[in-house]
Amino acid sequence: MSTTFVEFGGAASARFSLSQLMAHVRVPLAAWSRRRRWVVALLIAAVVFGLGTHGWVVADFGGVEASRAALEAATRHLADARRALAQLPALRREAAAKPGLQLPASWTSADDVRIVSELATQNGVSLLSLEPGAVSGSGAQSMRPIQLAAHTDFVHLMAFFRGLSDLPVLIVPVDVTVNRDAASLGVRATLHVFSALRPATSAATDSAPADAFADETLDSEEEEDIVFFDPFSLPQMLAPGELQSDASELRLVGLLHDRTRGLALLDTPDGATTVVSGQQLGAERVTRLDALSITLANGGGTRTLALTEAS
């Protein structure tokens, strides 16, 4: 037989201790003991220090995370460089084994004219003249200029310049001038031929014709998201009922515009000219000029010339 003793004053003692604790907490600050003040101050300091340390780590004021990321990037770059260095001998052997890189023992100006003429024929460029000049420099700096004059359109011109990178010698176009005439584009350019240098190897082995360039390269989804457009086409924005011949007389080729003033560059039958807002241009007057177009007024009618844009 067991006997259990119940202390009837237990609940009262608990309530008494809680009331004592509450009374102790509610003691005014001036009545606190020195030990209590030190304990509270240390607790506040610990909380502030913990929050400050957490904020320092999160904000990365010390640059630890940035340094770690930079170290990881440098490690990846070093690994990529080592892999590329390991592949270099195989790439050299592959490049030396390609038959397309074998050149005649003596490369002459006739060879320059031949490969440029063949490239122009492949890409629909009608050559008017092709005049090689004298060689300057020596070794890798040896260069022969070729003066080129031709008629073509913009797509075939782009295909021709793109095909220069597929030739067996390095040919760099400089001083290119393109003018629009009634039916096509007149092109004049100086080609610098470096017969001792080779262009970077491209993915394609043969020069792509102009039609393939227009249909595949420009519109291929596998290429980068780049849109080519013809800056020499006629303006697309015309006033209602305006004749196409009127649009061909003036062409907007450039604009400079800020908050207060603007300047437009026009291609006219008499040559290039610049106009500002309010200026008279033949029978028309420039009434509006913004960042993309100009508006011309002639009596009661108006028309807009806009820069040709890629849509």
Tab-separated table of C-alpha atoms in Angstrom:
chain	number	residue	atom	x	y	z
A	1	MET	CA	0.000	0.000	0.000
A	2	SER	CA	1.424	3.362	-1.061
A	3	THR	CA	0.712	6.695	0.394
A	4	THR	CA	0.745	9.894	-1.643
A	5	PHE	CA	1.036	13.241	0.042
A	6	VAL	CA	-0.341	16.236	-1.756
A	7	GLU	CA	1.007	19.648	-0.861
A	8	PHE	CA	-1.901	22.023	-1.107
A	9	GLY	CA	0.334	25.098	-1.079
A	10	GLY	CA	2.148	24.217	-4.368
A	11	ALA	CA	-0.077	26.266	-6.663
A	12	ALA	CA	0.039	29.209	-4.339
A	13	SER	CA	3.845	29.034	-4.221
A	14	ALA	CA	4.028	29.052	-8.071
A	15	ARG	CA	1.754	32.058	-8.281
A	16	PHE	CA	3.829	33.769	-5.628
A	17	SER	CA	7.101	33.151	-7.522
A	18	LEU	CA	5.594	34.455	-10.793
A	19	SER	CA	4.366	37.578	-9.087
A	20	GLN	CA	7.794	38.111	-7.569
A	21	LEU	CA	9.415	37.725	-11.020
A	22	MET	CA	7.014	40.222	-12.596
A	23	ALA	CA	7.627	42.654	-9.807
A	24	HIS	CA	11.374	42.194	-10.241
A	25	VAL	CA	11.130	42.867	-13.977
A	26	ARG	CA	9.044	45.992	-13.472
A	27	VAL	CA	11.640	47.564	-11.238
A	28	PRO	CA	12.530	51.065	-12.575
A	29	LEU	CA	15.839	51.440	-14.383
A	30	ALA	CA	17.195	53.695	-11.672
A	31	ALA	CA	16.667	50.927	-9.131
A	32	TRP	CA	18.562	48.269	-11.103
A	33	SER	CA	21.629	46.780	-9.543
A	34	ARG	CA	25.023	47.127	-11.174
A	35	ARG	CA	25.154	43.427	-12.032
A	36	ARG	CA	21.759	43.557	-13.734
A	37	ARG	CA	22.803	46.554	-15.791
A	38	TRP	CA	25.962	44.792	-16.952
A	39	VAL	CA	24.045	41.650	-17.902
A	40	VAL	CA	21.491	43.602	-19.975
A	41	ALA	CA	24.230	45.665	-21.645
A	42	LEU	CA	26.154	42.524	-22.576
A	43	LEU	CA	23.001	40.926	-24.026
A	44	ILE	CA	22.271	44.011	-26.143
A	45	ALA	CA	25.889	44.147	-27.321
A	46	ALA	CA	25.792	40.458	-28.265
A	47	VAL	CA	22.577	40.917	-30.278
A	48	VAL	CA	23.946	43.986	-32.081
A	49	PHE	CA	27.216	42.204	-32.822
A	50	GLY	CA	25.376	39.164	-34.185
A	51	LEU	CA	23.134	41.261	-36.435
A	52	GLY	CA	26.098	43.302	-37.665
A	53	THR	CA	28.110	40.186	-38.442
A	54	HIS	CA	25.197	38.674	-40.344
A	55	GLY	CA	24.713	41.875	-42.356
A	56	TRP	CA	28.443	42.037	-43.122
A	57	VAL	CA	28.414	38.473	-44.427
A	58	VAL	CA	25.233	38.942	-46.463
A	59	ALA	CA	26.399	42.242	-48.024
A	60	ASP	CA	29.910	40.851	-48.614
A	61	PHE	CA	31.582	44.093	-47.550
A	62	GLY	CA	34.835	42.218	-47.140
A	63	GLY	CA	34.701	40.946	-50.724
A	64	VAL	CA	35.037	37.315	-49.697
A	65	GLU	CA	32.293	36.034	-52.008
A	66	ALA	CA	33.515	38.206	-54.883
A	67	SER	CA	37.048	36.911	-54.382
A	68	ARG	CA	35.769	33.339	-54.289
A	69	ALA	CA	33.803	33.858	-57.524
A	70	ALA	CA	36.824	35.467	-59.187
A	71	LEU	CA	39.002	32.570	-58.083
A	72	GLU	CA	36.532	30.044	-59.530
A	73	ALA	CA	36.382	31.973	-62.833
A	74	ALA	CA	40.176	32.153	-63.004
A	75	THR	CA	40.372	28.427	-62.314
A	76	ARG	CA	37.934	27.693	-65.146
A	77	HIS	CA	39.847	29.964	-67.535
A	78	LEU	CA	43.097	28.271	-66.592
A	79	ALA	CA	41.561	24.863	-67.245
A	80	ASP	CA	40.226	26.054	-70.629
A	81	ALA	CA	43.637	27.460	-71.537
A	82	ARG	CA	45.334	24.195	-70.616
A	83	ARG	CA	42.859	22.219	-72.745
A	84	ALA	CA	43.400	24.592	-75.673
A	85	LEU	CA	47.162	24.293	-75.257
A	86	ALA	CA	46.889	20.514	-75.247
A	87	GLN	CA	44.853	20.630	-78.478
A	88	LEU	CA	47.241	23.021	-80.239
A	89	PRO	CA	49.597	20.369	-81.737
A	90	ALA	CA	46.635	18.439	-83.177
A	91	LEU	CA	45.166	21.630	-84.632
A	92	ARG	CA	48.500	22.485	-86.242
A	93	ARG	CA	48.745	19.037	-87.790
A	94	GLU	CA	45.159	19.294	-89.051
A	95	ALA	CA	45.795	22.734	-90.555
A	96	ALA	CA	49.004	21.562	-92.221
A	97	ALA	CA	47.203	18.554	-93.708
A	98	LYS	CA	44.498	20.634	-95.425
A	99	PRO	CA	45.146	20.805	-99.180
A	100	GLY	CA	43.302	24.108	-99.512
A	101	LEU	CA	46.115	25.971	-97.781
A	102	GLN	CA	48.784	24.963	-100.296
A	103	LEU	CA	49.802	28.035	-102.312
A	104	PRO	CA	51.937	28.374	-105.425
A	105	ALA	CA	55.656	28.755	-104.853
A	106	SER	CA	55.559	32.339	-106.162
A	107	TRP	CA	52.357	34.237	-105.428
A	108	THR	CA	51.926	37.123	-107.863
A	109	SER	CA	49.466	39.898	-108.587
A	110	ALA	CA	47.865	37.681	-111.241
A	111	ASP	CA	46.889	35.247	-108.493
A	112	ASP	CA	45.373	38.115	-106.500
A	113	VAL	CA	43.303	39.227	-109.478
A	114	ARG	CA	42.254	35.658	-110.229
A	115	ILE	CA	40.901	34.786	-106.775
A	116	VAL	CA	39.127	38.149	-106.375
A	117	SER	CA	37.548	37.811	-109.829
A	118	GLU	CA	36.384	34.281	-109.087
A	119	LEU	CA	34.878	35.391	-105.778
A	120	ALA	CA	33.076	38.288	-107.472
A	121	THR	CA	31.649	35.949	-110.120
A	122	GLN	CA	30.436	33.480	-107.488
A	123	ASN	CA	28.594	36.206	-105.585
A	124	GLY	CA	27.036	38.155	-108.452
A	125	VAL	CA	29.322	41.206	-108.335
A	126	SER	CA	29.914	42.804	-111.757
A	127	LEU	CA	33.511	44.009	-111.874
A	128	LEU	CA	34.253	47.210	-113.780
A	129	SER	CA	37.960	47.322	-113.000
A	130	LEU	CA	40.476	45.449	-110.871
A	131	GLU	CA	43.910	47.074	-110.729
A	132	PRO	CA	46.736	45.618	-108.597
A	133	GLY	CA	49.353	47.977	-107.209
A	134	ALA	CA	52.967	47.702	-106.134
A	135	VAL	CA	54.007	45.557	-103.178
A	136	SER	CA	55.066	47.357	-100.003
A	137	GLY	CA	56.687	45.909	-96.885
A	138	SER	CA	58.435	42.595	-96.436
A	139	GLY	CA	57.827	39.278	-94.738
A	140	ALA	CA	54.525	39.087	-92.915
A	141	GLN	CA	54.006	42.822	-93.547
A	142	SER	CA	54.195	42.383	-97.320
A	143	MET	CA	51.047	43.930	-98.801
A	144	ARG	CA	49.744	44.544	-102.309
A	145	PRO	CA	46.812	46.967	-102.812
A	146	ILE	CA	44.108	46.245	-105.378
A	147	GLN	CA	41.743	48.967	-106.589
A	148	LEU	CA	38.276	47.549	-107.201
A	149	ALA	CA	35.285	49.102	-108.967
A	150	ALA	CA	32.048	47.160	-109.381
A	151	HIS	CA	28.259	47.209	-109.637
A	152	THR	CA	26.059	45.008	-107.445
A	153	ASP	CA	23.305	45.113	-104.832
A	154	PHE	CA	23.615	45.137	-101.063
A	155	VAL	CA	23.052	41.411	-100.440
A	156	HIS	CA	25.602	40.360	-103.062
A	157	LEU	CA	28.067	42.946	-101.766
A	158	MET	CA	27.766	41.507	-98.251
A	159	ALA	CA	28.247	38.008	-99.646
A	160	PHE	CA	31.385	39.129	-101.493
A	161	PHE	CA	32.933	40.694	-98.387
A	162	ARG	CA	32.018	37.644	-96.328
A	163	GLY	CA	33.681	35.388	-98.886
A	164	LEU	CA	37.021	37.183	-98.475
A	165	SER	CA	37.590	35.215	-95.267
A	166	ASP	CA	37.450	31.936	-97.220
A	167	LEU	CA	40.244	32.840	-99.653
A	168	PRO	CA	43.687	31.218	-99.290
A	169	VAL	CA	45.392	34.554	-98.512
A	170	LEU	CA	44.408	37.369	-96.175
A	171	ILE	CA	42.536	40.137	-98.022
A	172	VAL	CA	41.335	43.150	-96.031
A	173	PRO	CA	38.897	45.666	-97.590
A	174	VAL	CA	39.673	49.312	-96.783
A	175	ASP	CA	38.391	52.668	-98.053
A	176	VAL	CA	35.085	51.222	-99.224
A	177	THR	CA	32.743	53.693	-100.941
A	178	VAL	CA	29.193	52.691	-101.894
A	179	ASN	CA	26.891	54.924	-103.943
A	180	ARG	CA	23.366	54.196	-105.086
A	181	ASP	CA	22.521	54.836	-108.722
A	182	ALA	CA	19.347	54.197	-110.696
A	183	ALA	CA	19.579	50.404	-110.906
A	184	SER	CA	22.282	49.150	-108.547
A	185	LEU	CA	25.057	50.107	-106.145
A	186	GLY	CA	28.354	51.485	-107.348
A	187	VAL	CA	31.210	50.145	-105.226
A	188	ARG	CA	34.783	51.373	-105.047
A	189	ALA	CA	37.192	49.794	-102.605
A	190	THR	CA	40.847	49.196	-101.913
A	191	LEU	CA	41.721	45.600	-101.049
A	192	HIS	CA	44.942	44.984	-99.122
A	193	VAL	CA	46.320	41.549	-100.003
A	194	PHE	CA	48.741	39.975	-97.492
A	195	SER	CA	50.029	36.959	-99.401
A	196	ALA	CA	52.220	35.807	-96.484
A	197	LEU	CA	49.268	35.587	-94.084
A	198	ARG	CA	46.287	33.259	-93.953
A	199	PRO	CA	42.769	34.185	-92.810
A	200	ALA	CA	41.277	32.505	-89.762
A	201	THR	CA	39.807	29.109	-90.610
A	202	SER	CA	36.049	29.354	-91.033
A	203	ALA	CA	33.493	26.618	-90.441
A	204	ALA	CA	32.632	26.401	-94.143
A	205	THR	CA	35.173	24.942	-96.556
A	206	ASP	CA	33.852	26.577	-99.716
A	207	SER	CA	32.741	30.112	-100.435
A	208	ALA	CA	28.975	30.343	-100.152
A	209	PRO	CA	27.216	31.868	-103.143
A	210	ALA	CA	25.093	34.956	-102.694
A	211	ASP	CA	21.771	33.093	-102.814
A	212	ALA	CA	22.871	30.749	-100.038
A	213	PHE	CA	24.127	33.731	-98.084
A	214	ALA	CA	20.769	35.465	-98.394
A	215	ASP	CA	18.578	32.406	-97.805
A	216	GLU	CA	20.566	30.489	-95.185
A	217	THR	CA	23.081	32.694	-93.421
A	218	LEU	CA	20.862	35.719	-92.989
A	219	ASP	CA	17.736	33.779	-92.005
A	220	SER	CA	19.173	30.690	-90.326
A	221	GLU	CA	17.921	30.042	-86.812
A	222	GLU	CA	21.240	28.407	-85.981
A	223	GLU	CA	23.113	31.689	-86.427
A	224	GLU	CA	23.213	34.472	-83.847
A	225	ASP	CA	20.183	36.722	-83.514
A	226	ILE	CA	21.452	39.304	-86.001
A	227	VAL	CA	19.245	41.008	-88.575
A	228	PHE	CA	20.797	42.455	-91.730
A	229	PHE	CA	18.981	45.169	-93.640
A	230	ASP	CA	19.655	47.186	-96.752
A	231	PRO	CA	20.460	50.814	-95.868
A	232	PHE	CA	20.337	51.736	-99.568
A	233	SER	CA	16.701	50.751	-100.168
A	234	LEU	CA	14.045	53.381	-100.802
A	235	PRO	CA	12.232	54.805	-97.760
A	236	GLN	CA	9.229	52.760	-96.727
A	237	MET	CA	7.187	55.588	-95.230
A	238	LEU	CA	5.538	57.733	-97.903
A	239	ALA	CA	2.609	60.141	-97.846
A	240	PRO	CA	-0.673	58.738	-99.233
A	241	GLY	CA	-0.835	58.971	-103.010
A	242	GLU	CA	2.830	59.910	-103.352
A	243	LEU	CA	4.674	58.674	-106.410
A	244	GLN	CA	7.662	56.366	-106.064
A	245	SER	CA	9.744	58.736	-108.202
A	246	ASP	CA	9.349	61.468	-105.590
A	247	ALA	CA	10.735	59.177	-102.905
A	248	SER	CA	13.762	58.335	-105.029
A	249	GLU	CA	14.771	62.007	-105.303
A	250	LEU	CA	15.532	62.382	-101.595
A	251	ARG	CA	16.804	59.761	-99.176
A	252	LEU	CA	17.409	60.190	-95.452
A	253	VAL	CA	20.798	58.679	-94.596
A	254	GLY	CA	21.590	60.135	-91.161
A	255	LEU	CA	20.154	62.017	-88.185
A	256	LEU	CA	21.558	63.872	-85.189
A	257	HIS	CA	18.945	64.938	-82.652
A	258	ASP	CA	18.891	66.222	-79.074
A	259	ARG	CA	16.299	67.964	-76.896
A	260	THR	CA	16.503	71.321	-78.647
A	261	ARG	CA	17.993	70.890	-82.106
A	262	GLY	CA	18.410	68.378	-84.891
A	263	LEU	CA	20.415	67.870	-88.059
A	264	ALA	CA	19.511	65.558	-90.958
A	265	LEU	CA	21.773	64.245	-93.717
A	266	LEU	CA	19.997	63.771	-97.061
A	267	ASP	CA	21.130	62.096	-100.272
A	268	THR	CA	19.860	64.199	-103.181
A	269	PRO	CA	20.409	63.989	-106.960
A	270	ASP	CA	22.940	66.820	-106.557
A	271	GLY	CA	24.833	65.081	-103.745
A	272	ALA	CA	24.682	64.926	-99.956
A	273	THR	CA	23.322	67.887	-98.003
A	274	THR	CA	22.370	68.698	-94.411
A	275	VAL	CA	19.150	70.372	-93.286
A	276	VAL	CA	17.655	71.631	-90.031
A	277	SER	CA	14.076	72.149	-88.941
A	278	GLY	CA	12.431	75.043	-90.809
A	279	GLN	CA	14.938	75.031	-93.669
A	280	GLN	CA	13.701	75.292	-97.252
A	281	LEU	CA	14.716	72.388	-99.498
A	282	GLY	CA	13.722	73.135	-103.078
A	283	ALA	CA	9.946	73.411	-103.197
A	284	GLU	CA	9.588	71.761	-99.786
A	285	ARG	CA	10.275	72.896	-96.242
A	286	VAL	CA	11.443	70.811	-93.290
A	287	THR	CA	8.601	71.100	-90.768
A	288	ARG	CA	9.555	68.397	-88.269
A	289	LEU	CA	12.728	66.547	-87.341
A	290	ASP	CA	12.985	63.810	-84.716
A	291	ALA	CA	15.306	60.922	-83.917
A	292	LEU	CA	13.964	58.626	-86.666
A	293	SER	CA	12.481	60.731	-89.479
A	294	ILE	CA	11.898	64.166	-90.972
A	295	THR	CA	8.672	65.664	-92.319
A	296	LEU	CA	8.621	67.768	-95.488
A	297	ALA	CA	5.751	70.101	-96.404
A	298	ASN	CA	4.889	71.328	-99.892
A	299	GLY	CA	1.840	73.566	-99.988
A	300	GLY	CA	-1.004	71.582	-98.452
A	301	GLY	CA	0.711	68.182	-98.582
A	302	THR	CA	3.334	66.593	-96.388
A	303	ARG	CA	5.516	63.520	-96.591
A	304	THR	CA	7.839	61.735	-94.198
A	305	LEU	CA	11.326	60.441	-94.901
A	306	ALA	CA	12.445	57.798	-92.424
A	307	LEU	CA	15.674	55.960	-91.835
A	308	THR	CA	15.533	52.428	-93.245
A	309	GLU	CA	15.322	50.130	-90.236
A	310	ALA	CA	15.437	46.368	-89.596
A	311	SER	CA	11.999	45.154	-88.583
